[in-house]
Amino acid sequence: MASPTRLRLICLPQAGAGAGAFGSWRAHLPAGVELAPVELPGRGTRSEERLPDSLEETAEQLVAALAGEFEVPFVLFGHSLGGLIAHQVTLLLERRGGPLPLATVVAAARAPHLPPAEKLSELRDVELLRWLVGQDAIPRELFAYPDFLRTVLAGIRKDFTLADAHVLPAPDPVRTPLHVLGGVKDTVAPAEHLHHWSACAAGEYSLAVLEGGHDFPRTAPDAVVASLRDLLPQGTWPDHHP
């Protein structure tokens, strides 16, 4: 018999990724913690859906679509683009009076009031592909399928366009506990720049740097899950395993 859900991890993926990006987390979660990865429009099973024109619109859609997921205590986790979305979703929930996450955790994401160091959406296809390969962010097997590769690149470019355009005029702080995770080898959202997120916190705030590069939530799921456990209030995280 499955354990009842005591805590739900609502996870928002990085640019170009789908809900499957968090699949490796399941082996590290105790019974009672439910992984709820989000499939954003324009990818995976929702590849035919229109991508929203802004992160604000994305947040509006998510709050409506996820209403049923907020019935148990939950945490919002966002990786890179997903981190910017998680912050925006938290702002929207606070303005509407809840329900609110126990915490919002952003990983490998620039602070939303800072412009991107490089507008990846403006790179030519060959430059964007070279950048993705350098970040180990695209399977080499795709090179054997050029038509499909072009489709994948187009989707990633749309995500980068959303992220590049999302620059707030000033920090917009959340009252919800805000925790920031970085990768010590991350060159996209360098650890030394992540302290700017502190201006986005009106309440509890923390910053921790883990081993790995920009993709550390995928390559080091055990360390990320352990960080989540330690960040939450005592008694929130079930201590028994399957």
PDB file of C-alpha atoms in Angstrom:
ATOM      1  CA  MET A   1       0.000   0.000   0.000  1.00  0.00           C
ATOM      2  CA  ALA A   2       1.405   3.389  -1.031  1.00  0.00           C
ATOM      3  CA  SER A   3       2.217   5.874   1.706  1.00  0.00           C
ATOM      4  CA  PRO A   4      -0.031   8.950   1.845  1.00  0.00           C
ATOM      5  CA  THR A   5       1.497  12.092   0.407  1.00  0.00           C
ATOM      6  CA  ARG A   6       2.815  14.309   3.200  1.00  0.00           C
ATOM      7  CA  LEU A   7       4.864  16.614   0.993  1.00  0.00           C
ATOM      8  CA  ARG A   8       4.715  17.383  -2.719  1.00  0.00           C
ATOM      9  CA  LEU A   9       7.735  18.604  -4.691  1.00  0.00           C
ATOM     10  CA  ILE A  10       6.474  20.632  -7.653  1.00  0.00           C
ATOM     11  CA  CYS A  11       9.468  20.831  -9.973  1.00  0.00           C
ATOM     12  CA  LEU A  12       9.895  23.187 -12.928  1.00  0.00           C
ATOM     13  CA  PRO A  13      12.546  22.223 -15.512  1.00  0.00           C
ATOM     14  CA  GLN A  14      15.272  24.172 -17.276  1.00  0.00           C
ATOM     15  CA  ALA A  15      15.011  25.527 -20.822  1.00  0.00           C
ATOM     16  CA  GLY A  16      14.261  22.856 -23.389  1.00  0.00           C
ATOM     17  CA  ALA A  17      13.591  20.145 -20.806  1.00  0.00           C
ATOM     18  CA  GLY A  18      10.425  18.349 -19.839  1.00  0.00           C
ATOM     19  CA  ALA A  19       9.051  16.664 -16.746  1.00  0.00           C
ATOM     20  CA  GLY A  20      11.439  13.743 -17.248  1.00  0.00           C
ATOM     21  CA  ALA A  21      14.365  15.965 -16.219  1.00  0.00           C
ATOM     22  CA  PHE A  22      13.676  15.072 -12.575  1.00  0.00           C
ATOM     23  CA  GLY A  23      13.290  11.314 -13.043  1.00  0.00           C
ATOM     24  CA  SER A  24      16.550  10.523 -11.245  1.00  0.00           C
ATOM     25  CA  TRP A  25      15.220  12.094  -8.038  1.00  0.00           C
ATOM     26  CA  ARG A  26      12.735   9.309  -7.328  1.00  0.00           C
ATOM     27  CA  ALA A  27      15.348   6.883  -5.994  1.00  0.00           C
ATOM     28  CA  HIS A  28      16.375   9.433  -3.345  1.00  0.00           C
ATOM     29  CA  LEU A  29      12.949  10.380  -1.986  1.00  0.00           C
ATOM     30  CA  PRO A  30      11.442   8.804   1.134  1.00  0.00           C
ATOM     31  CA  ALA A  31       7.926   7.447   1.263  1.00  0.00           C
ATOM     32  CA  GLY A  32       5.469  10.282   1.750  1.00  0.00           C
ATOM     33  CA  VAL A  33       7.319  12.730  -0.521  1.00  0.00           C
ATOM     34  CA  GLU A  34       5.696  12.921  -3.937  1.00  0.00           C
ATOM     35  CA  LEU A  35       7.641  14.119  -6.954  1.00  0.00           C
ATOM     36  CA  ALA A  36       5.406  16.288  -9.145  1.00  0.00           C
ATOM     37  CA  PRO A  37       7.452  17.402 -12.178  1.00  0.00           C
ATOM     38  CA  VAL A  38       5.720  19.899 -14.428  1.00  0.00           C
ATOM     39  CA  GLU A  39       5.447  19.497 -18.199  1.00  0.00           C
ATOM     40  CA  LEU A  40       5.493  23.033 -19.557  1.00  0.00           C
ATOM     41  CA  PRO A  41       3.744  23.969 -22.823  1.00  0.00           C
ATOM     42  CA  GLY A  42       5.700  23.448 -26.024  1.00  0.00           C
ATOM     43  CA  ARG A  43       7.541  20.278 -25.033  1.00  0.00           C
ATOM     44  CA  GLY A  44       7.083  16.588 -24.351  1.00  0.00           C
ATOM     45  CA  THR A  45       3.446  15.549 -24.163  1.00  0.00           C
ATOM     46  CA  ARG A  46       2.469  19.221 -24.635  1.00  0.00           C
ATOM     47  CA  SER A  47       4.687  19.888 -27.648  1.00  0.00           C
ATOM     48  CA  GLU A  48       1.760  21.022 -29.776  1.00  0.00           C
ATOM     49  CA  GLU A  49       0.674  23.706 -27.295  1.00  0.00           C
ATOM     50  CA  ARG A  50       1.632  27.333 -27.733  1.00  0.00           C
ATOM     51  CA  LEU A  51       4.407  28.591 -25.519  1.00  0.00           C
ATOM     52  CA  PRO A  52       3.244  31.603 -23.459  1.00  0.00           C
ATOM     53  CA  ASP A  53       4.596  35.000 -24.496  1.00  0.00           C
ATOM     54  CA  SER A  54       6.055  35.857 -21.082  1.00  0.00           C
ATOM     55  CA  LEU A  55       7.004  34.303 -17.755  1.00  0.00           C
ATOM     56  CA  GLU A  56       4.137  36.227 -16.177  1.00  0.00           C
ATOM     57  CA  GLU A  57       1.692  34.476 -18.531  1.00  0.00           C
ATOM     58  CA  THR A  58       3.416  31.154 -17.834  1.00  0.00           C
ATOM     59  CA  ALA A  59       2.901  31.670 -14.105  1.00  0.00           C
ATOM     60  CA  GLU A  60      -0.771  32.518 -14.610  1.00  0.00           C
ATOM     61  CA  GLN A  61      -1.311  29.292 -16.550  1.00  0.00           C
ATOM     62  CA  LEU A  62       0.575  27.208 -14.011  1.00  0.00           C
ATOM     63  CA  VAL A  63      -1.320  28.544 -11.014  1.00  0.00           C
ATOM     64  CA  ALA A  64      -4.597  27.652 -12.747  1.00  0.00           C
ATOM     65  CA  ALA A  65      -3.388  24.215 -13.887  1.00  0.00           C
ATOM     66  CA  LEU A  66      -1.773  23.240 -10.579  1.00  0.00           C
ATOM     67  CA  ALA A  67      -4.605  24.323  -8.271  1.00  0.00           C
ATOM     68  CA  GLY A  68      -5.350  20.699  -7.357  1.00  0.00           C
ATOM     69  CA  GLU A  69      -1.697  20.048  -6.490  1.00  0.00           C
ATOM     70  CA  PHE A  70      -1.727  22.662  -3.727  1.00  0.00           C
ATOM     71  CA  GLU A  71      -4.022  20.612  -1.481  1.00  0.00           C
ATOM     72  CA  VAL A  72      -1.120  19.102   0.484  1.00  0.00           C
ATOM     73  CA  PRO A  73       2.006  20.900   1.789  1.00  0.00           C
ATOM     74  CA  PHE A  74       4.226  21.634  -1.199  1.00  0.00           C
ATOM     75  CA  VAL A  75       7.579  23.032  -2.232  1.00  0.00           C
ATOM     76  CA  LEU A  76       8.262  24.841  -5.500  1.00  0.00           C
ATOM     77  CA  PHE A  77      11.593  23.901  -7.077  1.00  0.00           C
ATOM     78  CA  GLY A  78      12.852  25.471 -10.298  1.00  0.00           C
ATOM     79  CA  HIS A  79      15.999  24.775 -12.284  1.00  0.00           C
ATOM     80  CA  SER A  80      17.409  27.693 -14.338  1.00  0.00           C
ATOM     81  CA  LEU A  81      14.435  28.956 -16.404  1.00  0.00           C
ATOM     82  CA  GLY A  82      12.288  26.963 -13.974  1.00  0.00           C
ATOM     83  CA  GLY A  83      13.763  28.996 -11.108  1.00  0.00           C
ATOM     84  CA  LEU A  84      12.599  32.243 -12.655  1.00  0.00           C
ATOM     85  CA  ILE A  85       9.155  30.697 -13.163  1.00  0.00           C
ATOM     86  CA  ALA A  86       9.029  29.411  -9.567  1.00  0.00           C
ATOM     87  CA  HIS A  87       9.744  32.915  -8.262  1.00  0.00           C
ATOM     88  CA  GLN A  88       6.997  34.345 -10.480  1.00  0.00           C
ATOM     89  CA  VAL A  89       4.501  31.674  -9.405  1.00  0.00           C
ATOM     90  CA  THR A  90       5.262  32.404  -5.742  1.00  0.00           C
ATOM     91  CA  LEU A  91       4.672  36.126  -6.262  1.00  0.00           C
ATOM     92  CA  LEU A  92       1.341  35.388  -7.918  1.00  0.00           C
ATOM     93  CA  LEU A  93       0.207  33.018  -5.155  1.00  0.00           C
ATOM     94  CA  GLU A  94       1.135  35.565  -2.491  1.00  0.00           C
ATOM     95  CA  ARG A  95      -0.791  38.330  -4.250  1.00  0.00           C
ATOM     96  CA  ARG A  96      -3.857  36.087  -4.446  1.00  0.00           C
ATOM     97  CA  GLY A  97      -3.685  35.051  -0.802  1.00  0.00           C
ATOM     98  CA  GLY A  98      -2.353  31.515  -1.275  1.00  0.00           C
ATOM     99  CA  PRO A  99      -2.116  28.632  -0.964  1.00  0.00           C
ATOM    100  CA  LEU A 100       1.593  29.182  -0.415  1.00  0.00           C
ATOM    101  CA  PRO A 101       4.545  26.805  -0.698  1.00  0.00           C
ATOM    102  CA  LEU A 102       6.488  25.822   2.398  1.00  0.00           C
ATOM    103  CA  ALA A 103       9.489  27.112   0.457  1.00  0.00           C
ATOM    104  CA  THR A 104      10.525  28.198  -3.007  1.00  0.00           C
ATOM    105  CA  VAL A 105      13.870  26.785  -4.116  1.00  0.00           C
ATOM    106  CA  VAL A 106      15.661  28.121  -7.179  1.00  0.00           C
ATOM    107  CA  ALA A 107      18.668  26.342  -8.627  1.00  0.00           C
ATOM    108  CA  ALA A 108      21.219  27.579 -11.176  1.00  0.00           C
ATOM    109  CA  ALA A 109      19.203  30.698 -12.005  1.00  0.00           C
ATOM    110  CA  ARG A 110      20.179  34.354 -12.249  1.00  0.00           C
ATOM    111  CA  ALA A 111      18.279  36.794 -10.065  1.00  0.00           C
ATOM    112  CA  PRO A 112      15.268  38.076 -12.052  1.00  0.00           C
ATOM    113  CA  HIS A 113      16.198  41.756 -11.745  1.00  0.00           C
ATOM    114  CA  LEU A 114      19.590  41.180 -13.388  1.00  0.00           C
ATOM    115  CA  PRO A 115      19.933  41.030 -17.189  1.00  0.00           C
ATOM    116  CA  PRO A 116      21.367  37.814 -18.636  1.00  0.00           C
ATOM    117  CA  ALA A 117      25.131  37.877 -19.159  1.00  0.00           C
ATOM    118  CA  GLU A 118      24.532  36.551 -22.672  1.00  0.00           C
ATOM    119  CA  LYS A 119      21.289  36.505 -24.673  1.00  0.00           C
ATOM    120  CA  LEU A 120      21.329  32.914 -25.822  1.00  0.00           C
ATOM    121  CA  SER A 121      18.138  33.398 -27.801  1.00  0.00           C
ATOM    122  CA  GLU A 122      20.041  35.633 -30.223  1.00  0.00           C
ATOM    123  CA  LEU A 123      22.696  33.048 -31.122  1.00  0.00           C
ATOM    124  CA  ARG A 124      22.641  31.540 -34.601  1.00  0.00           C
ATOM    125  CA  ASP A 125      21.699  27.850 -34.732  1.00  0.00           C
ATOM    126  CA  VAL A 126      25.284  26.672 -35.098  1.00  0.00           C
ATOM    127  CA  GLU A 127      26.380  28.896 -32.185  1.00  0.00           C
ATOM    128  CA  LEU A 128      23.476  27.774 -30.010  1.00  0.00           C
ATOM    129  CA  LEU A 129      24.219  24.138 -30.793  1.00  0.00           C
ATOM    130  CA  ARG A 130      27.882  24.650 -29.935  1.00  0.00           C
ATOM    131  CA  TRP A 131      26.889  26.264 -26.638  1.00  0.00           C
ATOM    132  CA  LEU A 132      24.535  23.390 -25.770  1.00  0.00           C
ATOM    133  CA  VAL A 133      27.195  20.810 -26.552  1.00  0.00           C
ATOM    134  CA  GLY A 134      29.673  22.710 -24.379  1.00  0.00           C
ATOM    135  CA  GLN A 135      27.194  22.557 -21.509  1.00  0.00           C
ATOM    136  CA  ASP A 136      26.515  18.866 -22.139  1.00  0.00           C
ATOM    137  CA  ALA A 137      22.884  19.936 -22.431  1.00  0.00           C
ATOM    138  CA  ILE A 138      21.908  18.035 -25.562  1.00  0.00           C
ATOM    139  CA  PRO A 139      22.264  14.292 -26.341  1.00  0.00           C
ATOM    140  CA  ARG A 140      24.873  13.622 -29.022  1.00  0.00           C
ATOM    141  CA  GLU A 141      22.542  11.005 -30.510  1.00  0.00           C
ATOM    142  CA  LEU A 142      20.378  13.825 -31.894  1.00  0.00           C
ATOM    143  CA  PHE A 143      23.057  14.688 -34.455  1.00  0.00           C
ATOM    144  CA  ALA A 144      21.962  11.606 -36.401  1.00  0.00           C
ATOM    145  CA  TYR A 145      18.491  13.148 -36.860  1.00  0.00           C
ATOM    146  CA  PRO A 146      19.000  16.670 -38.299  1.00  0.00           C
ATOM    147  CA  ASP A 147      15.306  17.418 -38.862  1.00  0.00           C
ATOM    148  CA  PHE A 148      14.420  16.511 -35.297  1.00  0.00           C
ATOM    149  CA  LEU A 149      17.472  18.404 -34.042  1.00  0.00           C
ATOM    150  CA  ARG A 150      16.212  21.575 -35.729  1.00  0.00           C
ATOM    151  CA  THR A 151      12.856  21.128 -34.000  1.00  0.00           C
ATOM    152  CA  VAL A 152      14.576  20.680 -30.636  1.00  0.00           C
ATOM    153  CA  LEU A 153      16.714  23.778 -31.202  1.00  0.00           C
ATOM    154  CA  ALA A 154      13.640  25.832 -32.090  1.00  0.00           C
ATOM    155  CA  GLY A 155      11.975  24.829 -28.821  1.00  0.00           C
ATOM    156  CA  ILE A 156      15.064  25.621 -26.764  1.00  0.00           C
ATOM    157  CA  ARG A 157      15.378  28.996 -28.481  1.00  0.00           C
ATOM    158  CA  LYS A 158      11.788  29.839 -27.521  1.00  0.00           C
ATOM    159  CA  ASP A 159      12.558  29.032 -23.897  1.00  0.00           C
ATOM    160  CA  PHE A 160      15.697  31.179 -23.982  1.00  0.00           C
ATOM    161  CA  THR A 161      13.658  34.007 -25.514  1.00  0.00           C
ATOM    162  CA  LEU A 162      11.277  33.821 -22.541  1.00  0.00           C
ATOM    163  CA  ALA A 163      14.162  33.845 -20.077  1.00  0.00           C
ATOM    164  CA  ASP A 164      16.110  36.631 -21.811  1.00  0.00           C
ATOM    165  CA  ALA A 165      13.050  38.884 -21.856  1.00  0.00           C
ATOM    166  CA  HIS A 166      12.297  38.391 -18.162  1.00  0.00           C
ATOM    167  CA  VAL A 167      14.208  41.172 -16.444  1.00  0.00           C
ATOM    168  CA  LEU A 168      12.325  42.902 -13.638  1.00  0.00           C
ATOM    169  CA  PRO A 169      12.899  46.644 -13.217  1.00  0.00           C
ATOM    170  CA  ALA A 170      13.679  46.063  -9.525  1.00  0.00           C
ATOM    171  CA  PRO A 171      13.765  43.115  -7.109  1.00  0.00           C
ATOM    172  CA  ASP A 172      10.294  41.791  -6.286  1.00  0.00           C
ATOM    173  CA  PRO A 173      10.640  40.088  -2.888  1.00  0.00           C
ATOM    174  CA  VAL A 174       8.605  37.085  -1.768  1.00  0.00           C
ATOM    175  CA  ARG A 175       7.583  36.505   1.852  1.00  0.00           C
ATOM    176  CA  THR A 176       7.755  32.744   1.340  1.00  0.00           C
ATOM    177  CA  PRO A 177      11.078  31.209   2.462  1.00  0.00           C
ATOM    178  CA  LEU A 178      13.427  31.512  -0.502  1.00  0.00           C
ATOM    179  CA  HIS A 179      16.384  29.170  -0.874  1.00  0.00           C
ATOM    180  CA  VAL A 180      18.962  29.401  -3.651  1.00  0.00           C
ATOM    181  CA  LEU A 181      21.210  26.577  -4.824  1.00  0.00           C
ATOM    182  CA  GLY A 182      24.182  26.999  -7.130  1.00  0.00           C
ATOM    183  CA  GLY A 183      26.786  24.804  -8.780  1.00  0.00           C
ATOM    184  CA  VAL A 184      30.418  25.518  -7.990  1.00  0.00           C
ATOM    185  CA  LYS A 185      31.354  24.973 -11.660  1.00  0.00           C
ATOM    186  CA  ASP A 186      28.302  26.687 -13.167  1.00  0.00           C
ATOM    187  CA  THR A 187      29.339  29.167 -15.875  1.00  0.00           C
ATOM    188  CA  VAL A 188      25.758  30.095 -16.836  1.00  0.00           C
ATOM    189  CA  ALA A 189      24.579  31.240 -13.393  1.00  0.00           C
ATOM    190  CA  PRO A 190      27.941  31.579 -11.577  1.00  0.00           C
ATOM    191  CA  ALA A 191      27.853  30.965  -7.848  1.00  0.00           C
ATOM    192  CA  GLU A 192      29.468  34.343  -7.140  1.00  0.00           C
ATOM    193  CA  HIS A 193      26.459  36.126  -8.690  1.00  0.00           C
ATOM    194  CA  LEU A 194      23.726  34.246  -6.841  1.00  0.00           C
ATOM    195  CA  HIS A 195      23.853  36.497  -3.766  1.00  0.00           C
ATOM    196  CA  HIS A 196      21.722  38.992  -5.741  1.00  0.00           C
ATOM    197  CA  TRP A 197      18.750  36.712  -5.014  1.00  0.00           C
ATOM    198  CA  SER A 198      18.821  37.994  -1.418  1.00  0.00           C
ATOM    199  CA  ALA A 199      17.089  41.153  -2.654  1.00  0.00           C
ATOM    200  CA  CYS A 200      14.170  38.936  -3.734  1.00  0.00           C
ATOM    201  CA  ALA A 201      13.570  37.642  -0.204  1.00  0.00           C
ATOM    202  CA  ALA A 202      11.374  39.473   2.291  1.00  0.00           C
ATOM    203  CA  GLY A 203      11.570  36.555   4.726  1.00  0.00           C
ATOM    204  CA  GLU A 204      13.741  33.515   5.310  1.00  0.00           C
ATOM    205  CA  TYR A 205      16.596  33.205   2.822  1.00  0.00           C
ATOM    206  CA  SER A 206      19.590  30.953   2.256  1.00  0.00           C
ATOM    207  CA  LEU A 207      22.236  30.321  -0.384  1.00  0.00           C
ATOM    208  CA  ALA A 208      24.195  27.081  -0.775  1.00  0.00           C
ATOM    209  CA  VAL A 209      26.700  26.005  -3.416  1.00  0.00           C
ATOM    210  CA  LEU A 210      26.880  22.342  -4.405  1.00  0.00           C
ATOM    211  CA  GLU A 211      29.283  20.324  -6.509  1.00  0.00           C
ATOM    212  CA  GLY A 212      28.656  20.346 -10.234  1.00  0.00           C
ATOM    213  CA  GLY A 213      27.936  22.669 -13.120  1.00  0.00           C
ATOM    214  CA  HIS A 214      24.754  24.241 -14.447  1.00  0.00           C
ATOM    215  CA  ASP A 215      23.021  20.862 -14.676  1.00  0.00           C
ATOM    216  CA  PHE A 216      23.732  19.769 -11.090  1.00  0.00           C
ATOM    217  CA  PRO A 217      20.031  19.093 -10.276  1.00  0.00           C
ATOM    218  CA  ARG A 218      20.225  16.262 -12.848  1.00  0.00           C
ATOM    219  CA  THR A 219      23.781  15.068 -12.224  1.00  0.00           C
ATOM    220  CA  ALA A 220      23.686  15.220  -8.403  1.00  0.00           C
ATOM    221  CA  PRO A 221      20.089  14.402  -7.415  1.00  0.00           C
ATOM    222  CA  ASP A 222      21.154  12.932  -4.067  1.00  0.00           C
ATOM    223  CA  ALA A 223      22.847  16.186  -3.007  1.00  0.00           C
ATOM    224  CA  VAL A 224      19.900  18.314  -4.130  1.00  0.00           C
ATOM    225  CA  VAL A 225      17.344  16.130  -2.363  1.00  0.00           C
ATOM    226  CA  ALA A 226      19.475  16.191   0.816  1.00  0.00           C
ATOM    227  CA  SER A 227      19.592  19.996   0.604  1.00  0.00           C
ATOM    228  CA  LEU A 228      15.811  20.181   0.292  1.00  0.00           C
ATOM    229  CA  ARG A 229      15.402  17.954   3.337  1.00  0.00           C
ATOM    230  CA  ASP A 230      17.709  20.164   5.401  1.00  0.00           C
ATOM    231  CA  LEU A 231      16.092  23.431   4.279  1.00  0.00           C
ATOM    232  CA  LEU A 232      12.549  22.585   5.352  1.00  0.00           C
ATOM    233  CA  PRO A 233      11.168  23.030   8.875  1.00  0.00           C
ATOM    234  CA  GLN A 234      11.788  20.136  11.252  1.00  0.00           C
ATOM    235  CA  GLY A 235       9.128  17.450  10.923  1.00  0.00           C
ATOM    236  CA  THR A 236       8.162  18.441   7.393  1.00  0.00           C
ATOM    237  CA  TRP A 237      10.316  15.850   5.646  1.00  0.00           C
ATOM    238  CA  PRO A 238       9.310  12.213   6.303  1.00  0.00           C
ATOM    239  CA  ASP A 239      12.192  10.270   7.812  1.00  0.00           C
ATOM    240  CA  HIS A 240      11.173   6.808   6.658  1.00  0.00           C
ATOM    241  CA  HIS A 241      12.127   5.246   3.342  1.00  0.00           C
ATOM    242  CA  PRO A 242      10.276   2.847   1.073  1.00  0.00           C
TER     243      PRO A 242
END
